[in-house]
Structures are given as C-alpha cells and as structure tokens.
Amino acid sequence: MDVRRRPTNAVVCSVPSDVPLKTKNLKHDSHSVTYVTNAMFFGMFFSVAYYLLLRWREKIRTSTPLHFVTISEIVAIFSLIASVIYLTVFFGIGFILHPFAASRAVTDDEDEFAVIAEETGNCLVDCTSVSPKLPLSSPKIADQKPPLAPLILSMEDKEVVRAVVSGSIPSYSLESKLGDCRRAAAIRHEAVENITGKSLEGLPVEGFDYDSILGQCCEMPIGFVQIPVGVAGPLLLDGKEYTVPMATTEGCLIASTNRGCKAIYVSGGASAVVLHDGMTRAPVVRFNSAKRASQLKFYLEDPLNFDSLAHTFNKSSRFGRLQKIKCALAGKNLYMRFTCSTGDAMGMNMVSKGVQNVLDFLQSDFPDMDVIGISGNFCSDKKAAAVNWIEGRGKSVVCEAVIKEEVVKKVLKTSVEALVELNMLKNLTGSAIAGALGGFNAHASNIVSAIYLATGQDPAQNVESSHCITMMEPVNNGKDLHISVTMPSIEVGTVGGGTQLASQSACLNLLGVKGASKETPGANSRQLATIVAGSVLAGELSLMSAIAAGQLVKSHMKYNRSIKDISKIAS
C-alpha cells in the first residue's frame, strides 16, 4: 500500500485496489458540478446587484419613487435574494451542501496539501491522525479535520517548502500561517533556492530578530545581509564628543573620516546650525481648465486661509504641524507642496496623512478637483531635484570649522593653499562643468550612506540628503583654513522605520539620540542631522587633503586590498 504524508496531524492512506473506480469519477464530477453552480450564483449575484444599482440611480436622477418596479426589476430582486440565500448556505454552514462531506472524501483543503507529497498514490481518504507532538507513525483516531492554520503549524519544514514551491501556500503568507517569523524566513530561504536553482549559501538566516521587521521594514525575508559597522571619532561638534557609527563595505572610508575628525578635534571642534526643519509632500490635482486650477492656487497661498488649512492638516498627528504651502501650475494641473514639522520622526507618513486631510477638506469647496496622486514629485522624494536644493527638505544644516595651519600640515599632510585651490577647481568649477545638481562636494554621499545604514534611516533618501556644497577659504591672514558644508535636505529620524531594529537602535544610542526627545520634540532628529553634517565635514576635509597631497591612490591600495597578514598593514 502506498502512503502519502498529510500535513499536520493526519495520516492519509491510499484507497485499496478493490475500491471501484466509479467512486473516483463520481467525486470528480461532483466537484465539477459544485464549481459550476458556485460560479453561476456568483455571476448572478453581482450582475443583478449591478443592474439594480443602475436602475435605482436612474430613478433618483429622474425623481421616480423607488417602490415603483418593473417586471425585470422584480425578477432581478428575486434573483438577488436567491443567490444570497444559496451563497450564505453554501459558504456559511460548513459546506453542508457538499455531496460527499459525510463520506470522509478528500476536501478542498486536503486537495490543496496533497500536492505536497512527493510520492504518487491513489485517491486519498483519512485513516488516522496523530498528535502534533508525536511522530507521524503514532496513530490516533481523528474526530474532525483541523483548520488550515494548525495544519501548517505542524507540518515538517520540508513539506511546507514543497507547498510554497508548488504554489499551494503563498510565500507572503508564511508568517501569518506559521506564527513563527524565523521559521518562515528559513522555509522561504530554501524555497527560493528550489525555485531558482541558485544557491544562497553565505546568506545567513539565524541570528536575526525577524519579529522586529514584520509589517514595518521588510516583506518576505530570506535572511539578512551582513554589513560591517566601524566607528569614526571622536567628532567634536558644538562642544560635545560623538563616536560616529558607519556601516560600509568600502575600505578607507572610515579611516579617512576618522582622520578628518582628528583634524577637527585638535583644531577646537566644529559647530553646526539647523537652518530649517520641515518634511514635504506634494499632491497633484487636475481641473477642467487652467483658470480653475489657478483659483485653488490663489486660495491655498492666501494667508487668510492658512489657519483653517493648518487646523485640518494638524489633526493627523500630535507632532505634524503645517508650516507652508507652495504651489506650481502646469496647465490645468496644480502641484501643492506642503511643508510640516514632524517631531523626531523622518515624517513621510505623517505629512502624507495631513495632506490627505486637506484634500478631503478642499473637496467641499472645489468638487471638480480630481486628485491624480498624493505625490506628484514636486516633493521631491528620493530624487535629485532643484526644489530640494533651493527650498530644502527635512533638515537644512550648515556645519563649519577652522583648521589650524599646523594641523593641515602635520595631520592632513598638505597646505591651506593647495586645499583652497583644489576645492575651487574640483568641487565648484568641476561640478559646474558636469552640470551637477547639489553635487558640489567630494564624497558627501559616502558618509551619509554609511551613517544612514548604521542608524536605520531610509537608504534611498541618500539621494537628496547628500546634496552638499563644500566651501574652503583661507582665514587669519591666510594661515588657517575655514571649511564648511551646507546641506539643505538631510532627511533623518530617530523613531519609526528601521530605527527600531536592535542594531540600528544601538547605533543611535551610541550617538545619544535614540528615540524621541522627551524635553523638546524633534531635538534628537535635529541633533542627528548635525552629526551627519559634521561627519561629512570630516570626510570632505580628509579626502580633499589626500587628493591634494597625492595620497589617494596610495591609501586605497594600502587599505582597500585584502591582506591576510595583519602585521603588514602597519608597515
């Protein structure tokens, strides 16, 4: 006798050879009839419901009493009632109408899991069941078929993998069906290997808290990528020392930033100022004419209307506060750029909810307004855009330091004159020739990306967050170097998203900006933005010095090549 393994706590045996073949054919035919009947009543329900809605809508328009019905409407009403009764009975009372429910034949759930078994066999019938805590060989009489979730909970991992590969169990539903996020990731990991035929060896599964990302950070995980985290510092900024965590796979980056931090430290430190703090979202709406779109533009930009708009916007959050609305017109399409404070959160969801409130509010006075999208790219999120470079987005920060002449010579191995000339020709003139948009710097994106990965920020927002112009000029009669970085759109938060993960939370704690500020809402996120700018300042100073001194290639060859003998690195 062939044996097929059933999911969970049931053993399913093949039907003996003396069972008439008619039983199988009859079962198949009954399923076909059931499916056709269900399809017919489903079609009847939706079609007559749609027909009646159209008829009642027409009566409302023509002021015809609803209780005046035609023969066709009477037929439709009776058909609707009949289909509702059938569907309610069929789906609401445990498949009572199934012709073979009492005969213990294979049900739809059993058919779904029958594809899991690798062995081939005949028609399946229930023989025995086992406790989930016992091996499959331990029999026990089954009183009733367990629900779907317990079936999956007790299945062996290999069987669940087969079900995912065959499509019987959707990969995205593993966490909810299994109730174990780590096990779901491990099963999905193996299923992906089976489906693609590619090895995932080297992509670890164990050692990560998958519960912490469920529903907020990453869908359908199959493991996690290991990115080493190093530290640069101490960075002396506004009188405080920070040890800056940086997650990167690029050699020389942290070492270079660390050298910049040293130069800043021995020169007395750097200072930073947050010039503006406001996240943006810009929906796009359409009217029948440009004139009508301009009327809404004038309405939104009228100071007399701001209070009512702000009141509507601010209802979405305790921390979201509308600051301004800037509009742009393109024919009959209107783009409205809302800017609001968001506390210690980066704030994209917060501002989006507030914008939706305002759009609903405007619909009463502008019923002809057609909302095309909650985001019309005038925001502009995760794209290099002049509006962010000019207007700012998130935190606009400027950070500066004066590096003493002896520090430039001894620590940075170059001169003030060489740095000033290189900055003018490279960061300013060279970037202008390239047509750069916010890219008037040496490598701000390097530092921003590394800190973002370490602290749980959205890495894609590195695009606009790396907008930076680096300025250098001689001061104190040309002896010392004044260096500054101006970054108009640093988008960071210390709550929400990836900041809640254990590793990223630890890095935020290292900087002293973990979570929301209890004293001053938004203080932690603004402080993090200044740390990012200060770190960029250190990175710019060190890299520009390496280029000016002709050390760039030599340093990368030294630190960017794998050397198994650690003793050789010091030489």
XYZ file of C-alpha atoms in Angstrom:
571
model
C 0.000 0.000 0.000
C 1.332 3.431 -0.939
C 1.342 6.061 1.759
C 1.125 9.820 1.262
C 2.074 12.153 4.065
C -0.630 14.606 5.016
C 0.114 17.973 6.571
C -0.150 18.273 10.337
C -1.841 15.666 12.462
C -3.338 13.297 9.931
C -2.003 10.233 8.141
C -3.629 9.668 4.767
C -3.589 6.286 3.094
C -4.337 5.368 -0.485
C -7.612 3.614 -1.229
C -7.243 -0.139 -1.597
C -7.302 -1.522 -5.109
C -10.735 -3.098 -4.650
C -12.463 0.312 -4.373
C -14.496 0.804 -7.553
C -13.141 3.373 -9.960
C -16.658 4.866 -10.234
C -16.233 6.407 -6.793
C -13.315 8.497 -8.003
C -15.090 9.576 -11.162
C -18.246 10.412 -9.203
C -16.234 12.542 -6.779
C -14.597 14.386 -9.654
C -17.952 15.001 -11.336
C -19.477 16.286 -8.090
C -16.660 18.775 -7.694
C -17.171 19.997 -11.265
C -20.918 20.447 -10.725
C -20.287 22.307 -7.468
C -17.811 24.678 -9.078
C -20.153 25.427 -11.992
C -23.060 26.046 -9.602
C -20.976 28.356 -7.442
C -19.801 30.276 -10.482
C -23.382 30.633 -11.745
C -24.685 32.027 -8.453
C -21.699 34.326 -8.024
C -22.271 35.699 -11.507
C -25.992 36.086 -10.829
C -25.378 37.936 -7.573
C -23.002 40.529 -8.994
C -24.838 41.054 -12.270
C -28.290 41.630 -10.730
C -26.806 43.778 -7.967
C -25.119 45.942 -10.561
C -28.316 46.113 -12.616
C -30.417 47.187 -9.616
C -27.898 49.836 -8.596
C -28.023 51.299 -12.090
C -31.827 51.294 -12.086
C -32.078 52.915 -8.636
C -29.528 55.518 -9.612
C -31.610 56.381 -12.672
C -34.739 56.665 -10.536
C -33.020 59.027 -8.142
C -31.942 61.208 -11.035
C -35.450 61.276 -12.544
C -37.188 61.600 -9.135
C -39.031 58.306 -9.690
C -40.249 56.567 -6.475
C -38.053 53.566 -5.671
C -41.034 51.318 -4.855
C -42.287 51.542 -8.451
C -40.671 48.493 -10.011
C -40.885 46.898 -13.413
C -41.158 43.173 -14.180
C -37.444 42.995 -14.984
C -36.626 44.632 -11.653
C -38.846 42.154 -9.788
C -37.029 39.262 -11.471
C -33.707 40.838 -10.583
C -34.710 41.270 -6.922
C -35.811 37.629 -6.624
C -32.585 36.503 -8.343
C -30.554 38.574 -5.914
C -32.358 37.064 -2.918
C -31.943 33.532 -4.296
C -28.229 33.978 -4.908
C -27.705 35.457 -1.434
C -29.542 32.503 0.170
C -27.527 29.958 -1.810
C -24.160 31.569 -1.158
C -24.955 32.057 2.534
C -25.925 28.423 2.958
C -23.019 27.080 0.949
C -20.252 29.180 2.459
C -21.735 29.938 5.841
C -22.695 26.479 7.155
C -19.571 24.353 6.788
C -20.160 23.066 3.253
C -23.408 21.299 4.151
C -24.355 21.017 0.515
C -21.186 19.158 -0.391
C -22.467 15.762 -1.611
C -19.572 13.803 -0.156
C -18.951 15.603 3.137
C -20.350 12.710 5.172
C -18.331 10.086 3.331
C -14.936 11.432 4.526
C -13.740 12.035 0.995
C -10.867 14.395 0.341
C -11.967 18.009 0.820
C -10.588 21.115 -0.836
C -8.036 21.681 1.937
C -6.802 18.098 1.564
C -6.534 18.534 -2.195
C -4.510 21.667 -1.608
C -1.980 19.834 0.531
C -1.981 16.624 -1.485
C 0.482 18.222 -3.882
C 2.989 18.446 -1.045
C 3.768 14.718 -1.054
C 6.445 13.565 -3.457
C 5.131 10.020 -3.654
C 2.375 9.154 -6.118
C -0.749 7.354 -4.981
C -4.451 6.786 -5.461
C -7.435 8.760 -4.144
C -6.873 9.821 -0.541
C -9.080 9.040 2.424
C -8.477 9.747 6.131
C -7.244 6.754 8.103
C -5.730 8.037 11.333
C -4.426 11.211 12.885
C -1.567 11.897 15.219
C -0.861 14.434 17.887
C 1.354 17.310 16.704
C 3.807 16.353 19.455
C 4.080 12.703 18.278
C 5.864 11.301 15.212
C 3.738 10.557 12.174
C 3.909 6.840 12.903
C 1.923 7.200 16.140
C -1.752 6.681 15.232
C -4.765 8.271 16.869
C -8.387 8.394 15.739
C -9.279 11.744 14.119
C -12.585 13.196 15.203
C -12.541 16.116 12.780
C -10.267 17.836 10.278
C -8.243 20.638 11.907
C -8.424 24.159 10.466
C -5.862 25.358 7.924
C -3.526 27.265 10.286
C -2.856 24.327 12.683
C -2.202 22.108 9.662
C 0.635 24.332 8.563
C 1.926 24.827 12.091
C 2.539 21.108 12.496
C 3.875 20.352 9.034
C 7.508 19.458 8.695
C 9.589 22.236 7.169
C 10.398 20.271 4.032
C 6.707 19.741 3.366
C 5.968 23.440 3.768
C 8.809 24.209 1.355
C 7.215 21.897 -1.218
C 3.885 23.633 -0.710
C 5.482 27.038 -1.283
C 7.309 25.820 -4.384
C 4.124 24.299 -5.814
C 2.113 27.430 -5.068
C -0.215 25.745 -2.581
C 0.939 28.142 0.123
C 1.727 31.742 -0.915
C 5.206 32.753 0.164
C 3.990 36.062 1.552
C 1.597 34.321 3.969
C 4.141 32.118 5.753
C 4.483 34.390 8.788
C 0.737 34.527 9.414
C 0.168 30.815 8.798
C 3.154 29.539 10.758
C 3.125 32.096 13.546
C 6.934 31.938 13.596
C 8.837 34.629 11.673
C 12.227 32.953 11.943
C 10.879 29.626 10.693
C 9.068 31.426 7.876
C 12.316 33.073 6.759
C 14.187 29.743 6.831
C 11.465 27.996 4.800
C 11.310 30.845 2.286
C 15.115 30.774 2.027
C 15.071 27.111 0.986
C 12.037 27.584 -1.267
C 13.823 30.339 -3.191
C 16.786 28.016 -3.699
C 14.473 25.298 -5.046
C 12.554 27.648 -7.333
C 15.564 29.470 -8.802
C 18.054 26.614 -8.748
C 20.596 29.042 -7.299
C 22.484 28.538 -4.058
C 22.006 31.028 -1.223
C 24.946 29.704 0.739
C 26.530 32.602 2.564
C 23.235 34.423 3.147
C 22.597 33.748 6.845
C 19.161 33.168 8.365
C 19.990 32.507 12.008
C 20.913 35.328 14.329
C 18.325 37.925 13.360
C 15.090 39.028 15.044
C 12.541 38.647 12.242
C 9.662 39.593 14.522
C 11.072 43.128 14.689
C 10.687 43.727 10.944
C 7.245 42.188 10.500
C 4.866 44.722 8.994
C 7.251 47.651 9.091
C 10.667 47.087 7.499
C 10.949 44.168 5.092
C 8.498 41.769 3.461
C 9.184 38.116 2.616
C 12.661 37.954 4.231
C 15.018 35.112 3.310
C 17.901 36.138 5.557
C 19.945 39.208 6.257
C 22.983 40.880 4.722
C 25.947 41.468 6.973
C 27.422 44.958 6.670
C 30.353 45.689 8.973
C 29.995 48.718 11.236
C 33.006 50.785 12.195
C 33.367 53.988 14.177
C 34.989 57.323 13.435
C 35.806 59.914 16.024
C 35.593 61.372 18.424
C 33.865 64.089 16.423
C 33.946 67.287 18.465
C 30.783 69.143 17.484
C 29.233 72.034 19.366
C 31.305 71.173 22.414
C 30.211 67.515 22.524
C 32.139 64.432 21.504
C 30.472 61.830 19.292
C 31.668 58.379 18.306
C 30.090 58.024 14.862
C 28.971 54.542 13.689
C 29.327 53.910 9.961
C 28.139 50.800 8.086
C 30.099 50.300 4.887
C 31.957 47.796 2.733
C 34.283 50.417 1.252
C 37.817 50.341 2.549
C 39.476 53.607 3.557
C 36.166 55.435 4.116
C 36.069 55.168 7.917
C 39.814 55.626 8.235
C 39.620 58.799 6.163
C 36.645 60.164 8.099
C 38.437 59.346 11.337
C 41.440 61.401 10.220
C 39.154 64.308 9.459
C 37.604 64.016 12.913
C 41.092 64.158 14.434
C 41.957 67.309 12.484
C 38.734 68.968 13.607
C 39.227 67.873 17.223
C 42.750 69.213 17.647
C 41.671 72.459 15.958
C 38.993 73.113 18.578
C 35.974 71.361 17.070
C 33.212 72.213 14.611
C 29.853 73.929 15.002
C 26.546 73.311 13.244
C 23.239 75.125 12.834
C 19.890 73.706 11.711
C 18.526 76.373 9.367
C 15.154 74.765 8.700
C 13.252 71.638 9.666
C 10.286 70.519 7.570
C 9.266 67.443 5.602
C 7.313 67.857 2.354
C 4.649 66.093 0.322
C 3.206 67.453 -2.908
C -0.016 66.012 -4.361
C -1.101 66.731 -7.928
C -4.699 67.590 -8.797
C -6.430 68.338 -12.093
C -9.243 70.658 -13.120
C -11.157 71.218 -16.331
C -9.306 74.454 -17.007
C -6.127 76.257 -16.021
C -8.225 79.160 -14.753
C -9.994 76.894 -12.283
C -6.665 75.378 -11.143
C -5.269 78.869 -10.568
C -8.244 79.692 -8.325
C -7.212 76.887 -5.957
C -3.609 78.099 -6.122
C -4.664 81.592 -5.009
C -6.846 80.085 -2.289
C -4.020 77.969 -0.857
C -1.488 80.796 -0.921
C -3.834 83.348 0.656
C -2.613 83.982 4.254
C -6.238 84.421 5.363
C -6.935 80.748 4.614
C -3.806 79.298 6.233
C -5.251 78.870 9.736
C -8.187 76.735 8.583
C -5.907 74.644 6.361
C -3.383 74.202 9.192
C -6.136 73.181 11.611
C -7.302 70.499 9.175
C -3.759 69.331 8.463
C -2.666 69.161 12.107
C -5.462 66.787 13.103
C -3.458 63.906 11.637
C -0.736 63.894 14.317
C 0.406 65.290 17.652
C 3.695 66.411 16.109
C 2.824 67.222 12.499
C 2.389 70.986 12.156
C 1.804 72.642 8.796
C 4.386 75.343 8.037
C 3.681 76.475 4.480
C 2.174 75.545 1.119
C 3.958 76.300 -2.154
C 2.050 75.775 -5.411
C 3.155 75.284 -9.008
C 0.904 75.205 -12.055
C 1.348 73.154 -15.231
C -1.611 73.933 -17.489
C -4.734 72.754 -15.703
C -2.691 70.616 -13.277
C -1.841 72.006 -9.848
C 1.049 70.802 -7.668
C 0.799 71.695 -3.968
C 3.988 71.330 -1.877
C 3.045 71.011 1.796
C 5.820 71.513 4.364
C 5.383 70.500 8.012
C 7.351 69.752 11.142
C 7.401 66.069 12.154
C 8.994 65.844 15.599
C 11.689 63.181 15.856
C 10.263 61.078 13.018
C 11.521 61.408 9.461
C 7.849 62.108 8.823
C 6.830 60.913 5.351
C 3.754 59.057 6.610
C 2.869 61.887 8.973
C 2.841 64.559 6.289
C 1.005 62.284 3.852
C -1.853 61.827 6.340
C -2.092 65.560 6.884
C -2.160 66.211 3.147
C -4.972 63.696 2.722
C -6.983 65.568 5.364
C -6.563 68.836 3.470
C -7.521 67.256 0.144
C -10.726 65.925 1.690
C -11.397 69.366 3.161
C -10.861 71.122 -0.190
C -13.222 68.761 -1.981
C -16.245 70.575 -0.489
C -15.267 73.972 -1.979
C -13.687 72.507 -5.104
C -15.867 69.490 -6.004
C -14.485 69.496 -9.557
C -10.967 68.846 -8.236
C -9.660 65.499 -9.488
C -6.910 64.131 -7.222
C -4.456 62.388 -9.523
C -1.951 61.336 -6.860
C -0.965 62.002 -3.260
C 2.581 62.533 -4.571
C 3.246 64.467 -7.765
C 7.089 64.508 -7.477
C 7.147 68.209 -6.549
C 8.021 66.954 -3.031
C 10.613 65.673 -4.179
C 11.427 62.336 -2.512
C 14.432 60.135 -3.354
C 15.274 62.102 -6.483
C 17.862 64.757 -7.226
C 15.695 67.856 -7.633
C 16.380 71.580 -7.677
C 13.396 72.231 -5.400
C 15.145 70.380 -2.555
C 18.439 72.098 -3.293
C 16.779 75.530 -3.185
C 13.865 75.164 -0.761
C 15.252 72.394 1.442
C 13.595 69.214 2.669
C 13.945 67.566 6.048
C 16.725 69.304 7.988
C 18.732 72.107 6.351
C 22.117 72.231 8.086
C 25.341 74.202 7.778
C 28.469 72.983 9.577
C 31.847 74.735 9.779
C 35.278 74.517 11.343
C 38.591 76.399 11.289
C 41.541 74.050 10.829
C 44.837 75.410 12.088
C 47.818 75.642 9.759
C 49.966 73.215 11.745
C 47.138 70.660 11.765
C 46.787 70.937 7.987
C 50.496 70.225 7.638
C 51.008 67.540 10.299
C 47.709 65.651 10.285
C 46.430 66.238 6.748
C 49.883 66.309 5.089
C 49.076 69.226 2.778
C 48.770 73.020 2.789
C 45.957 75.544 3.118
C 46.718 76.981 -0.342
C 46.555 73.563 -2.013
C 43.223 72.731 -0.369
C 41.614 76.044 -1.329
C 42.748 75.742 -4.938
C 41.656 72.105 -5.237
C 38.241 72.850 -3.757
C 37.655 75.661 -6.237
C 38.694 73.635 -9.276
C 37.205 70.297 -8.216
C 34.130 70.826 -6.013
C 32.982 74.116 -7.525
C 34.240 74.506 -11.101
C 34.428 70.796 -11.943
C 30.940 70.119 -10.619
C 29.588 73.118 -12.546
C 31.108 71.801 -15.776
C 29.487 68.437 -15.044
C 26.114 70.152 -14.558
C 25.884 68.833 -11.010
C 22.672 69.319 -9.026
C 23.607 69.635 -5.380
C 26.830 67.747 -6.008
C 29.395 70.437 -5.213
C 31.378 68.195 -2.892
C 33.987 65.441 -2.890
C 32.064 62.475 -1.496
C 29.311 63.535 0.910
C 27.181 60.593 -0.214
C 29.763 58.158 1.170
C 29.419 59.389 4.723
C 25.654 59.947 4.534
C 25.024 56.414 3.251
C 27.241 54.796 5.879
C 25.573 56.629 8.780
C 22.100 56.031 7.324
C 22.674 52.271 7.132
C 24.062 52.168 10.649
C 21.241 54.185 12.222
C 18.226 52.732 10.374
C 17.436 55.620 8.019
C 15.880 55.134 4.587
C 18.983 54.497 2.426
C 17.211 55.680 -0.733
C 16.904 59.164 0.748
C 20.661 59.385 0.500
C 19.935 60.910 -2.944
C 18.679 64.285 -1.718
C 20.292 64.035 1.719
C 23.724 64.096 0.056
C 23.077 67.471 -1.590
C 26.057 69.421 -0.323
C 28.291 72.327 -1.242
C 31.753 72.311 0.321
C 33.461 75.677 0.759
C 37.093 76.323 1.690
C 38.924 79.621 2.126
C 41.978 80.883 3.982
C 41.450 82.882 7.188
C 43.632 84.545 9.818
C 45.868 86.195 7.209
C 45.891 83.071 5.101
C 47.386 80.849 7.775
C 44.368 78.740 8.718
C 41.628 77.015 6.715
C 37.914 77.729 7.056
C 35.857 74.792 5.759
C 32.080 74.443 5.690
C 29.436 72.113 4.294
C 25.915 73.314 3.559
C 23.356 70.515 3.270
C 19.766 71.681 2.626
C 17.922 68.371 2.731
C 19.136 65.906 5.371
C 16.193 63.534 5.932
C 16.597 61.654 9.195
C 14.539 60.434 12.144
C 15.205 58.768 15.475
C 11.845 56.981 15.747
C 9.959 54.761 13.328
C 11.088 52.574 10.447
C 14.489 50.916 10.732
C 15.475 52.946 13.808
C 13.547 50.440 15.938
C 15.721 47.477 14.957
C 18.157 46.276 17.598
C 21.433 47.003 15.762
C 20.333 50.367 14.432
C 18.865 51.323 17.784
C 22.212 50.533 19.408
C 24.000 52.859 16.977
C 21.534 55.653 17.736
C 22.096 55.036 21.423
C 25.853 55.340 20.850
C 25.225 58.828 19.469
C 22.876 59.708 22.324
C 19.887 60.340 20.056
C 17.884 57.137 20.429
C 14.097 57.514 20.360
C 12.044 60.669 20.774
C 13.215 63.629 22.805
C 11.044 63.985 25.907
C 12.053 67.579 26.614
C 11.876 69.090 23.108
C 10.089 67.151 20.342
C 12.343 66.920 17.309
C 15.571 67.691 19.199
C 17.051 64.197 18.708
C 16.441 64.100 14.956
C 17.880 67.609 14.541
C 20.939 66.600 16.552
C 21.381 63.526 14.349
C 21.241 65.787 11.273
C 24.050 67.948 12.676
C 26.118 64.820 13.383
C 25.650 63.746 9.762
C 26.780 67.178 8.563
C 29.754 67.192 10.970
C 30.818 63.747 9.761
C 30.528 64.893 6.147
C 32.728 67.868 7.054
C 35.365 65.470 8.415
C 35.122 63.225 5.363
C 35.413 66.141 2.936
C 38.426 67.548 4.754
C 40.321 64.255 4.769
C 39.593 63.175 1.184
C 40.413 66.585 -0.261
C 43.686 66.542 1.688
C 44.533 63.082 0.344
C 43.927 64.267 -3.229
C 45.884 67.485 -2.714
C 48.811 65.531 -1.250
C 48.674 62.870 -3.952
C 47.911 60.157 -1.412
C 44.536 58.923 -2.710
C 45.752 56.004 -4.815
C 48.417 55.001 -2.290
C 45.961 54.941 0.626
C 43.383 52.923 -1.286
C 45.998 50.417 -2.348
C 47.014 50.106 1.296
C 43.570 49.823 2.904
C 41.384 48.601 0.025
C 43.305 45.380 -0.643
C 42.746 42.211 1.360
C 45.816 41.378 3.460
C 45.635 38.177 5.467
C 48.822 39.023 7.378
C 47.615 41.822 9.672
C 51.179 42.754 10.573
C 51.754 44.021 7.007
C 49.047 46.695 7.365
C 51.054 48.653 9.921
C 54.036 48.771 7.569
